[in-house]
Amino acid sequence: MTILEVKNLSAGYESDHVIQDISFSLEKGEFLSILGKNGSGKSTLIKALQGLLRNISGRISVKSKDLFSLSPRQIAQKISYVPQIFSFSFEFSVTETVLMGRYAHQGRLGGSSPDDSKIMDEVMALTKIAHLKNKKIAHLSGGERQRVFIARALAQDTPLLFLDEPSSHLDINYQVEIYQILRQLQEEKGKTILATEHNINLAIPYSQQIMFLKNGGVQALGPPESLITKKNISEVFGAEVEIRENIHSKLPEISLIPGAERKT
Ligand code: ADP
């Protein structure tokens, strides 16, 4: 079943379009990683896909419904978003933060429904944060904070989950932990996931599709097996690399060449 269909999407902030003519589709349960240099348009694409930009053209359909015909509340029932974590002071507790995810499902007068506490318990168990319930977000480590924001997105109970660089600011153990949680969500909950990522080798084993963005356009799109080539990496990132096979996953893996000159 196709969950997300994007056709000829162009979008930007003022008069110019930052991303141009982007088309792709995602089937239920697929994981798409969006990779590209800084400034290539990854965050802009994620914003555009949530209907957050006004200067936009093309088509976005979520479960065959035109995104532009939906209210913000209806969009929030279909797409949840995990922003990039950074050290900010966020005065809310873990429980309060996760509960915000239920907002799109509450009645006009607000207030929790009996479903809320069941869902809250479930998402906190899935993301292993139940023991942190009463702590303030500001007092958590990066990995714990990332799990809280994933829990908030899960509480929103949407078929689509978008994440902006879920591995940034995390050490390698936490990076793998976050991606293992995402894989579990795909496999057990059938979530369809779209994430921007800097770490190409981390994205490869978890993605069914990879999109390389360059100057706001799609340079290449496909499964990692065919997409991770020296030529593509050189064209997209201007970096000379070697490609090897990962001995565990048997998938391609990038190896940096110390001292190799960077092409622009
Ligand atoms: P990436 O996420 O790949 O680093 P972005 O989508 O953030 O790339 O940026 C792509 C381009 O859009 C850049 O040239 C950037 O300057 C521009 N841009 C990003 N955010 C804004 C904004 N709020 N207003 C105007 N231009 C922006």
Short mmCIF file of N, CA, C and O in Angstrom, two decimals, residues 118-230:
data_model
loop_
_atom_site.label_atom_id
_atom_site.label_comp_id
_atom_site.label_asym_id
_atom_site.label_seq_id
_atom_site.Cartn_x
_atom_site.Cartn_y
_atom_site.Cartn_z
N LYS A 118 -2.99 4.50 28.24
CA LYS A 118 -2.56 3.21 27.69
C LYS A 118 -1.47 3.44 26.63
O LYS A 118 -0.42 2.79 26.62
N ILE A 119 -1.73 4.39 25.75
CA ILE A 119 -0.76 4.70 24.68
C ILE A 119 0.55 5.23 25.26
O ILE A 119 1.63 4.85 24.85
N MET A 120 0.41 6.09 26.29
CA MET A 120 1.62 6.64 26.93
C MET A 120 2.49 5.51 27.50
O MET A 120 3.70 5.51 27.32
N ASP A 121 1.85 4.56 28.20
CA ASP A 121 2.62 3.44 28.78
C ASP A 121 3.29 2.64 27.68
O ASP A 121 4.46 2.26 27.79
N GLU A 122 2.56 2.41 26.59
CA GLU A 122 3.09 1.59 25.51
C GLU A 122 4.30 2.26 24.84
O GLU A 122 5.34 1.63 24.63
N VAL A 123 4.18 3.55 24.52
CA VAL A 123 5.28 4.21 23.80
C VAL A 123 6.50 4.41 24.71
O VAL A 123 7.63 4.35 24.25
N MET A 124 6.24 4.59 26.01
CA MET A 124 7.38 4.75 26.93
C MET A 124 8.12 3.43 27.10
O MET A 124 9.35 3.41 27.22
N ALA A 125 7.38 2.31 27.06
CA ALA A 125 8.04 1.00 27.15
C ALA A 125 8.85 0.74 25.88
O ALA A 125 10.00 0.32 25.94
N LEU A 126 8.25 1.03 24.74
CA LEU A 126 8.93 0.80 23.45
C LEU A 126 10.25 1.57 23.34
O LEU A 126 11.23 1.08 22.80
N THR A 127 10.25 2.79 23.86
CA THR A 127 11.45 3.63 23.74
C THR A 127 12.31 3.59 25.01
O THR A 127 13.27 4.34 25.12
N LYS A 128 11.92 2.72 25.93
CA LYS A 128 12.69 2.49 27.17
C LYS A 128 12.92 3.78 27.97
O LYS A 128 14.05 4.10 28.35
N ILE A 129 11.85 4.51 28.20
CA ILE A 129 12.02 5.76 28.97
C ILE A 129 11.11 5.81 30.22
O ILE A 129 11.04 6.84 30.88
N ALA A 130 10.42 4.68 30.53
CA ALA A 130 9.47 4.70 31.65
C ALA A 130 10.14 5.16 32.95
O ALA A 130 9.55 5.90 33.73
N HIS A 131 11.40 4.75 33.14
CA HIS A 131 12.10 5.11 34.39
C HIS A 131 12.45 6.60 34.46
O HIS A 131 12.86 7.10 35.49
N LEU A 132 12.28 7.30 33.34
CA LEU A 132 12.66 8.73 33.31
C LEU A 132 11.44 9.65 33.45
O LEU A 132 11.58 10.88 33.46
N LYS A 133 10.27 9.03 33.52
CA LYS A 133 8.97 9.73 33.54
C LYS A 133 8.94 11.13 34.16
O LYS A 133 8.43 12.07 33.57
N ASN A 134 9.46 11.23 35.38
CA ASN A 134 9.30 12.49 36.11
C ASN A 134 10.47 13.45 35.96
O ASN A 134 10.47 14.53 36.53
N LYS A 135 11.46 13.04 35.18
CA LYS A 135 12.63 13.92 35.01
C LYS A 135 12.33 15.05 34.05
O LYS A 135 11.48 14.93 33.17
N LYS A 136 13.08 16.12 34.19
CA LYS A 136 12.96 17.23 33.24
C LYS A 136 13.81 16.92 32.00
O LYS A 136 14.90 16.35 32.12
N ILE A 137 13.31 17.32 30.84
CA ILE A 137 14.03 17.08 29.59
C ILE A 137 15.46 17.65 29.66
O ILE A 137 16.41 17.03 29.19
N ALA A 138 15.58 18.83 30.25
CA ALA A 138 16.88 19.50 30.31
C ALA A 138 17.92 18.68 31.07
O ALA A 138 19.11 18.88 30.91
N HIS A 139 17.46 17.72 31.90
CA HIS A 139 18.40 16.95 32.71
C HIS A 139 18.75 15.60 32.10
O HIS A 139 19.37 14.76 32.73
N LEU A 140 18.33 15.37 30.85
CA LEU A 140 18.59 14.06 30.23
C LEU A 140 19.82 14.11 29.33
O LEU A 140 20.21 15.17 28.85
N SER A 141 20.37 12.92 29.06
CA SER A 141 21.48 12.85 28.10
C SER A 141 20.89 12.93 26.69
O SER A 141 19.68 12.80 26.49
N GLY A 142 21.76 13.12 25.70
CA GLY A 142 21.31 13.23 24.31
C GLY A 142 20.50 12.02 23.85
O GLY A 142 19.45 12.15 23.24
N GLY A 143 21.00 10.83 24.18
CA GLY A 143 20.33 9.60 23.75
C GLY A 143 18.95 9.45 24.40
O GLY A 143 17.98 9.04 23.77
N GLU A 144 18.87 9.82 25.70
CA GLU A 144 17.58 9.74 26.40
C GLU A 144 16.59 10.75 25.80
O GLU A 144 15.42 10.43 25.58
N ARG A 145 17.09 11.93 25.54
CA ARG A 145 16.24 12.98 24.96
C ARG A 145 15.69 12.57 23.59
O ARG A 145 14.52 12.77 23.29
N GLN A 146 16.57 11.97 22.80
CA GLN A 146 16.13 11.52 21.47
C GLN A 146 15.02 10.50 21.61
O GLN A 146 14.03 10.52 20.88
N ARG A 147 15.16 9.60 22.60
CA ARG A 147 14.12 8.58 22.79
C ARG A 147 12.81 9.21 23.25
O ARG A 147 11.73 8.77 22.87
N VAL A 148 12.89 10.28 24.07
CA VAL A 148 11.66 10.96 24.52
C VAL A 148 10.93 11.59 23.32
O VAL A 148 9.70 11.48 23.19
N PHE A 149 11.69 12.20 22.42
CA PHE A 149 11.03 12.84 21.27
C PHE A 149 10.49 11.80 20.28
O PHE A 149 9.48 12.04 19.61
N ILE A 150 11.13 10.64 20.22
CA ILE A 150 10.56 9.56 19.41
C ILE A 150 9.27 9.08 20.09
O ILE A 150 8.26 8.85 19.42
N ALA A 151 9.28 8.98 21.42
CA ALA A 151 8.06 8.57 22.15
C ALA A 151 6.93 9.57 21.91
O ALA A 151 5.77 9.18 21.71
N ARG A 152 7.25 10.85 21.90
CA ARG A 152 6.22 11.87 21.65
C ARG A 152 5.62 11.67 20.25
O ARG A 152 4.40 11.73 20.07
N ALA A 153 6.50 11.40 19.27
CA ALA A 153 6.02 11.17 17.91
C ALA A 153 5.15 9.91 17.85
O ALA A 153 4.13 9.87 17.16
N LEU A 154 5.53 8.89 18.61
CA LEU A 154 4.75 7.65 18.61
C LEU A 154 3.39 7.85 19.27
O LEU A 154 2.38 7.27 18.86
N ALA A 155 3.36 8.68 20.32
CA ALA A 155 2.10 8.97 21.01
C ALA A 155 1.12 9.64 20.03
O ALA A 155 -0.09 9.53 20.18
N GLN A 156 1.67 10.29 19.04
CA GLN A 156 0.83 10.95 18.02
C GLN A 156 0.11 9.93 17.15
O GLN A 156 -0.86 10.25 16.47
N ASP A 157 0.64 8.69 17.16
CA ASP A 157 -0.04 7.56 16.53
C ASP A 157 -0.35 7.82 15.04
O ASP A 157 -1.50 7.78 14.61
N THR A 158 0.71 8.08 14.29
CA THR A 158 0.57 8.40 12.86
C THR A 158 1.19 7.28 12.01
O THR A 158 2.13 6.63 12.47
N PRO A 159 0.70 7.10 10.79
CA PRO A 159 1.34 6.10 9.93
C PRO A 159 2.73 6.51 9.47
O PRO A 159 3.58 5.66 9.22
N LEU A 160 2.97 7.82 9.37
CA LEU A 160 4.26 8.32 8.87
C LEU A 160 5.06 8.97 9.98
O LEU A 160 4.52 9.74 10.77
N LEU A 161 6.35 8.65 10.03
CA LEU A 161 7.24 9.24 11.04
C LEU A 161 8.42 9.87 10.30
O LEU A 161 9.11 9.20 9.54
N PHE A 162 8.63 11.17 10.51
CA PHE A 162 9.76 11.88 9.91
C PHE A 162 10.76 12.22 11.01
O PHE A 162 10.36 12.66 12.10
N LEU A 163 12.03 12.08 10.70
CA LEU A 163 13.07 12.44 11.68
C LEU A 163 14.17 13.26 11.02
O LEU A 163 14.61 12.94 9.90
N ASP A 164 14.61 14.31 11.71
CA ASP A 164 15.67 15.15 11.19
C ASP A 164 16.98 14.78 11.90
O ASP A 164 17.13 15.06 13.09
N GLU A 165 17.84 14.09 11.18
CA GLU A 165 19.14 13.67 11.72
C GLU A 165 19.07 13.03 13.10
O GLU A 165 19.60 13.56 14.08
N PRO A 166 18.41 11.88 13.19
CA PRO A 166 18.23 11.26 14.51
C PRO A 166 19.52 10.85 15.19
O PRO A 166 19.53 10.64 16.39
N SER A 167 20.62 10.73 14.44
CA SER A 167 21.86 10.27 15.09
C SER A 167 22.80 11.40 15.48
O SER A 167 23.82 11.16 16.11
N SER A 168 22.44 12.64 15.12
CA SER A 168 23.41 13.71 15.40
C SER A 168 23.50 13.93 16.91
O SER A 168 22.53 13.78 17.64
N HIS A 169 24.65 14.26 17.37
CA HIS A 169 24.97 14.48 18.79
C HIS A 169 24.91 13.21 19.64
O HIS A 169 24.88 13.30 20.86
N LEU A 170 24.86 12.05 19.01
CA LEU A 170 24.82 10.82 19.82
C LEU A 170 26.09 10.01 19.59
O LEU A 170 26.62 9.98 18.47
N ASP A 171 26.56 9.33 20.65
CA ASP A 171 27.72 8.47 20.44
C ASP A 171 27.27 7.19 19.75
O ASP A 171 26.08 6.93 19.60
N ILE A 172 28.25 6.37 19.30
CA ILE A 172 27.88 5.27 18.41
C ILE A 172 26.92 4.26 19.02
O ILE A 172 26.09 3.71 18.32
N ASN A 173 27.00 4.03 20.33
CA ASN A 173 26.05 3.09 20.94
C ASN A 173 24.62 3.59 20.84
O ASN A 173 23.70 2.85 20.51
N TYR A 174 24.45 4.88 21.15
CA TYR A 174 23.11 5.47 21.07
C TYR A 174 22.61 5.54 19.63
O TYR A 174 21.43 5.38 19.36
N GLN A 175 23.53 5.78 18.68
CA GLN A 175 23.12 5.84 17.27
C GLN A 175 22.49 4.53 16.86
O GLN A 175 21.41 4.49 16.28
N VAL A 176 23.17 3.43 17.20
CA VAL A 176 22.65 2.12 16.83
C VAL A 176 21.35 1.84 17.58
O VAL A 176 20.39 1.33 17.02
N GLU A 177 21.29 2.24 18.85
CA GLU A 177 20.08 2.01 19.65
C GLU A 177 18.87 2.70 19.02
O GLU A 177 17.79 2.11 18.90
N ILE A 178 19.06 3.96 18.60
CA ILE A 178 17.95 4.70 17.99
C ILE A 178 17.50 4.01 16.70
O ILE A 178 16.30 3.81 16.47
N TYR A 179 18.45 3.60 15.88
CA TYR A 179 18.07 2.94 14.63
C TYR A 179 17.43 1.57 14.86
O TYR A 179 16.56 1.15 14.11
N GLN A 180 17.85 0.88 15.94
CA GLN A 180 17.20 -0.39 16.27
C GLN A 180 15.74 -0.15 16.68
O GLN A 180 14.85 -0.92 16.33
N ILE A 181 15.51 0.93 17.42
CA ILE A 181 14.12 1.27 17.81
C ILE A 181 13.31 1.57 16.55
O ILE A 181 12.17 1.10 16.39
N LEU A 182 13.90 2.31 15.62
CA LEU A 182 13.17 2.65 14.39
C LEU A 182 12.84 1.39 13.59
O LEU A 182 11.74 1.23 13.07
N ARG A 183 13.81 0.45 13.55
CA ARG A 183 13.55 -0.80 12.81
C ARG A 183 12.41 -1.57 13.47
O ARG A 183 11.54 -2.12 12.80
N GLN A 184 12.40 -1.57 14.81
CA GLN A 184 11.34 -2.27 15.54
C GLN A 184 9.97 -1.63 15.22
O GLN A 184 8.98 -2.33 15.05
N LEU A 185 9.95 -0.30 15.10
CA LEU A 185 8.69 0.39 14.79
C LEU A 185 8.19 0.04 13.40
O LEU A 185 6.99 -0.08 13.15
N GLN A 186 9.16 -0.12 12.48
CA GLN A 186 8.81 -0.53 11.12
C GLN A 186 8.22 -1.92 11.13
O GLN A 186 7.16 -2.17 10.56
N GLU A 187 8.95 -2.82 11.79
CA GLU A 187 8.57 -4.24 11.70
C GLU A 187 7.34 -4.57 12.53
O GLU A 187 6.48 -5.33 12.11
N GLU A 188 7.24 -3.97 13.74
CA GLU A 188 6.12 -4.35 14.62
C GLU A 188 4.91 -3.45 14.45
O GLU A 188 3.79 -3.89 14.68
N LYS A 189 5.12 -2.19 14.09
CA LYS A 189 4.00 -1.26 14.02
C LYS A 189 3.69 -0.85 12.58
O LYS A 189 2.78 -0.06 12.34
N GLY A 190 4.50 -1.31 11.64
CA GLY A 190 4.27 -0.97 10.23
C GLY A 190 4.45 0.50 9.94
O GLY A 190 3.88 1.03 8.98
N LYS A 191 5.27 1.19 10.75
CA LYS A 191 5.49 2.62 10.51
C LYS A 191 6.28 2.83 9.22
O LYS A 191 7.19 2.05 8.91
N THR A 192 5.94 3.87 8.52
CA THR A 192 6.68 4.26 7.33
C THR A 192 7.56 5.44 7.76
O THR A 192 7.06 6.41 8.33
N ILE A 193 8.86 5.32 7.52
CA ILE A 193 9.80 6.27 8.13
C ILE A 193 10.65 6.98 7.08
O ILE A 193 11.11 6.36 6.11
N LEU A 194 10.81 8.27 7.30
CA LEU A 194 11.66 9.08 6.43
C LEU A 194 12.60 9.86 7.35
O LEU A 194 12.15 10.53 8.26
N ALA A 195 13.90 9.72 7.11
CA ALA A 195 14.87 10.39 8.00
C ALA A 195 15.99 11.02 7.19
O ALA A 195 16.46 10.44 6.21
N THR A 196 16.41 12.21 7.60
CA THR A 196 17.62 12.77 7.03
C THR A 196 18.78 12.24 7.87
O THR A 196 18.60 11.95 9.05
N GLU A 197 19.92 12.08 7.26
CA GLU A 197 21.04 11.48 8.00
C GLU A 197 22.36 11.95 7.41
O GLU A 197 22.48 12.14 6.20
N HIS A 198 23.35 12.16 8.28
CA HIS A 198 24.69 12.54 7.82
C HIS A 198 25.59 11.32 7.68
O HIS A 198 26.48 11.27 6.85
N ASN A 199 25.33 10.33 8.55
CA ASN A 199 26.19 9.17 8.62
C ASN A 199 25.71 8.12 7.60
O ASN A 199 24.78 7.36 7.86
N ILE A 200 26.38 8.10 6.45
CA ILE A 200 25.92 7.24 5.35
C ILE A 200 25.98 5.77 5.75
O ILE A 200 25.04 5.01 5.51
N ASN A 201 27.07 5.37 6.41
CA ASN A 201 27.21 3.96 6.79
C ASN A 201 26.15 3.51 7.79
O ASN A 201 25.77 2.35 7.82
N LEU A 202 25.67 4.44 8.60
CA LEU A 202 24.61 4.10 9.56
C LEU A 202 23.28 3.92 8.81
O LEU A 202 22.50 3.01 9.11
N ALA A 203 23.04 4.76 7.84
CA ALA A 203 21.76 4.71 7.11
C ALA A 203 21.63 3.44 6.26
O ALA A 203 20.53 2.88 6.13
N ILE A 204 22.74 2.98 5.70
CA ILE A 204 22.68 1.89 4.70
C ILE A 204 21.92 0.64 5.19
O ILE A 204 20.96 0.22 4.54
N PRO A 205 22.29 0.04 6.34
CA PRO A 205 21.61 -1.21 6.70
C PRO A 205 20.15 -1.04 7.13
O PRO A 205 19.41 -2.03 7.20
N TYR A 206 19.73 0.18 7.42
CA TYR A 206 18.36 0.37 7.92
C TYR A 206 17.40 0.88 6.84
O TYR A 206 16.20 0.98 7.09
N SER A 207 17.92 1.22 5.66
CA SER A 207 17.07 1.86 4.65
C SER A 207 16.69 0.91 3.53
O SER A 207 17.53 0.18 3.01
N GLN A 208 15.42 0.95 3.15
CA GLN A 208 15.04 0.25 1.93
C GLN A 208 15.34 1.13 0.71
O GLN A 208 15.64 0.65 -0.36
N GLN A 209 15.23 2.45 0.92
CA GLN A 209 15.55 3.39 -0.17
C GLN A 209 16.45 4.49 0.37
O GLN A 209 16.30 4.91 1.52
N ILE A 210 17.31 4.97 -0.50
CA ILE A 210 18.13 6.13 -0.17
C ILE A 210 17.92 7.18 -1.25
O ILE A 210 17.83 6.85 -2.44
N MET A 211 17.79 8.44 -0.81
CA MET A 211 17.68 9.53 -1.77
C MET A 211 18.91 10.42 -1.59
O MET A 211 19.18 10.88 -0.49
N PHE A 212 19.63 10.65 -2.68
CA PHE A 212 20.73 11.61 -2.64
C PHE A 212 20.22 12.94 -3.17
O PHE A 212 19.76 13.02 -4.32
N LEU A 213 20.28 13.95 -2.32
CA LEU A 213 19.87 15.29 -2.75
C LEU A 213 21.11 16.10 -3.10
O LEU A 213 22.11 16.06 -2.39
N LYS A 214 21.03 16.85 -4.21
CA LYS A 214 22.12 17.75 -4.58
C LYS A 214 21.51 19.03 -5.11
O LYS A 214 20.66 18.98 -6.02
N ASN A 215 21.92 20.15 -4.54
CA ASN A 215 21.38 21.46 -4.95
C ASN A 215 19.85 21.46 -5.03
O ASN A 215 19.27 22.02 -5.96
N GLY A 216 19.20 20.80 -4.09
CA GLY A 216 17.74 20.82 -4.02
C GLY A 216 17.03 19.85 -4.96
O GLY A 216 15.80 19.80 -5.00
N GLY A 217 17.80 19.07 -5.72
CA GLY A 217 17.16 18.11 -6.64
C GLY A 217 17.59 16.69 -6.29
O GLY A 217 18.58 16.47 -5.60
N VAL A 218 16.83 15.71 -6.80
CA VAL A 218 17.19 14.31 -6.55
C VAL A 218 18.29 13.92 -7.52
O VAL A 218 18.08 13.90 -8.74
N GLN A 219 19.45 13.58 -6.98
CA GLN A 219 20.57 13.15 -7.83
C GLN A 219 20.47 11.65 -8.11
O GLN A 219 20.80 11.19 -9.18
N ALA A 220 20.00 10.91 -7.12
CA ALA A 220 19.83 9.46 -7.29
C ALA A 220 18.87 8.96 -6.21
O ALA A 220 18.80 9.53 -5.13
N LEU A 221 18.13 7.92 -6.56
CA LEU A 221 17.14 7.36 -5.63
C LEU A 221 17.04 5.86 -5.87
O LEU A 221 16.93 5.43 -7.01
N GLY A 222 17.14 5.07 -4.81
CA GLY A 222 17.03 3.62 -4.99
C GLY A 222 17.50 2.88 -3.77
O GLY A 222 17.83 3.48 -2.75
N PRO A 223 17.56 1.54 -3.85
CA PRO A 223 18.02 0.76 -2.71
C PRO A 223 19.52 0.93 -2.50
O PRO A 223 20.24 1.17 -3.48
N PRO A 224 20.01 0.82 -1.25
CA PRO A 224 21.43 1.07 -0.99
C PRO A 224 22.35 0.20 -1.83
O PRO A 224 23.42 0.64 -2.24
N GLU A 225 21.94 -1.04 -2.11
CA GLU A 225 22.80 -1.96 -2.88
C GLU A 225 23.24 -1.36 -4.21
O GLU A 225 24.35 -1.56 -4.65
N SER A 226 22.32 -0.63 -4.87
CA SER A 226 22.69 -0.09 -6.18
C SER A 226 23.12 1.37 -6.12
O SER A 226 23.73 1.88 -7.05
N LEU A 227 22.80 2.02 -5.00
CA LEU A 227 23.04 3.47 -4.94
C LEU A 227 24.42 3.85 -4.39
O LEU A 227 24.97 4.90 -4.73
N ILE A 228 24.93 3.00 -3.51
CA ILE A 228 26.20 3.34 -2.85
C ILE A 228 27.35 2.94 -3.78
O ILE A 228 27.83 1.80 -3.76
N THR A 229 27.75 3.89 -4.61
CA THR A 229 28.87 3.65 -5.53
C THR A 229 29.86 4.81 -5.39
O THR A 229 29.49 5.90 -4.95
N LYS A 230 31.10 4.55 -5.79
CA LYS A 230 32.13 5.60 -5.73
C LYS A 230 31.69 6.81 -6.54
O LYS A 230 31.88 7.96 -6.13
#
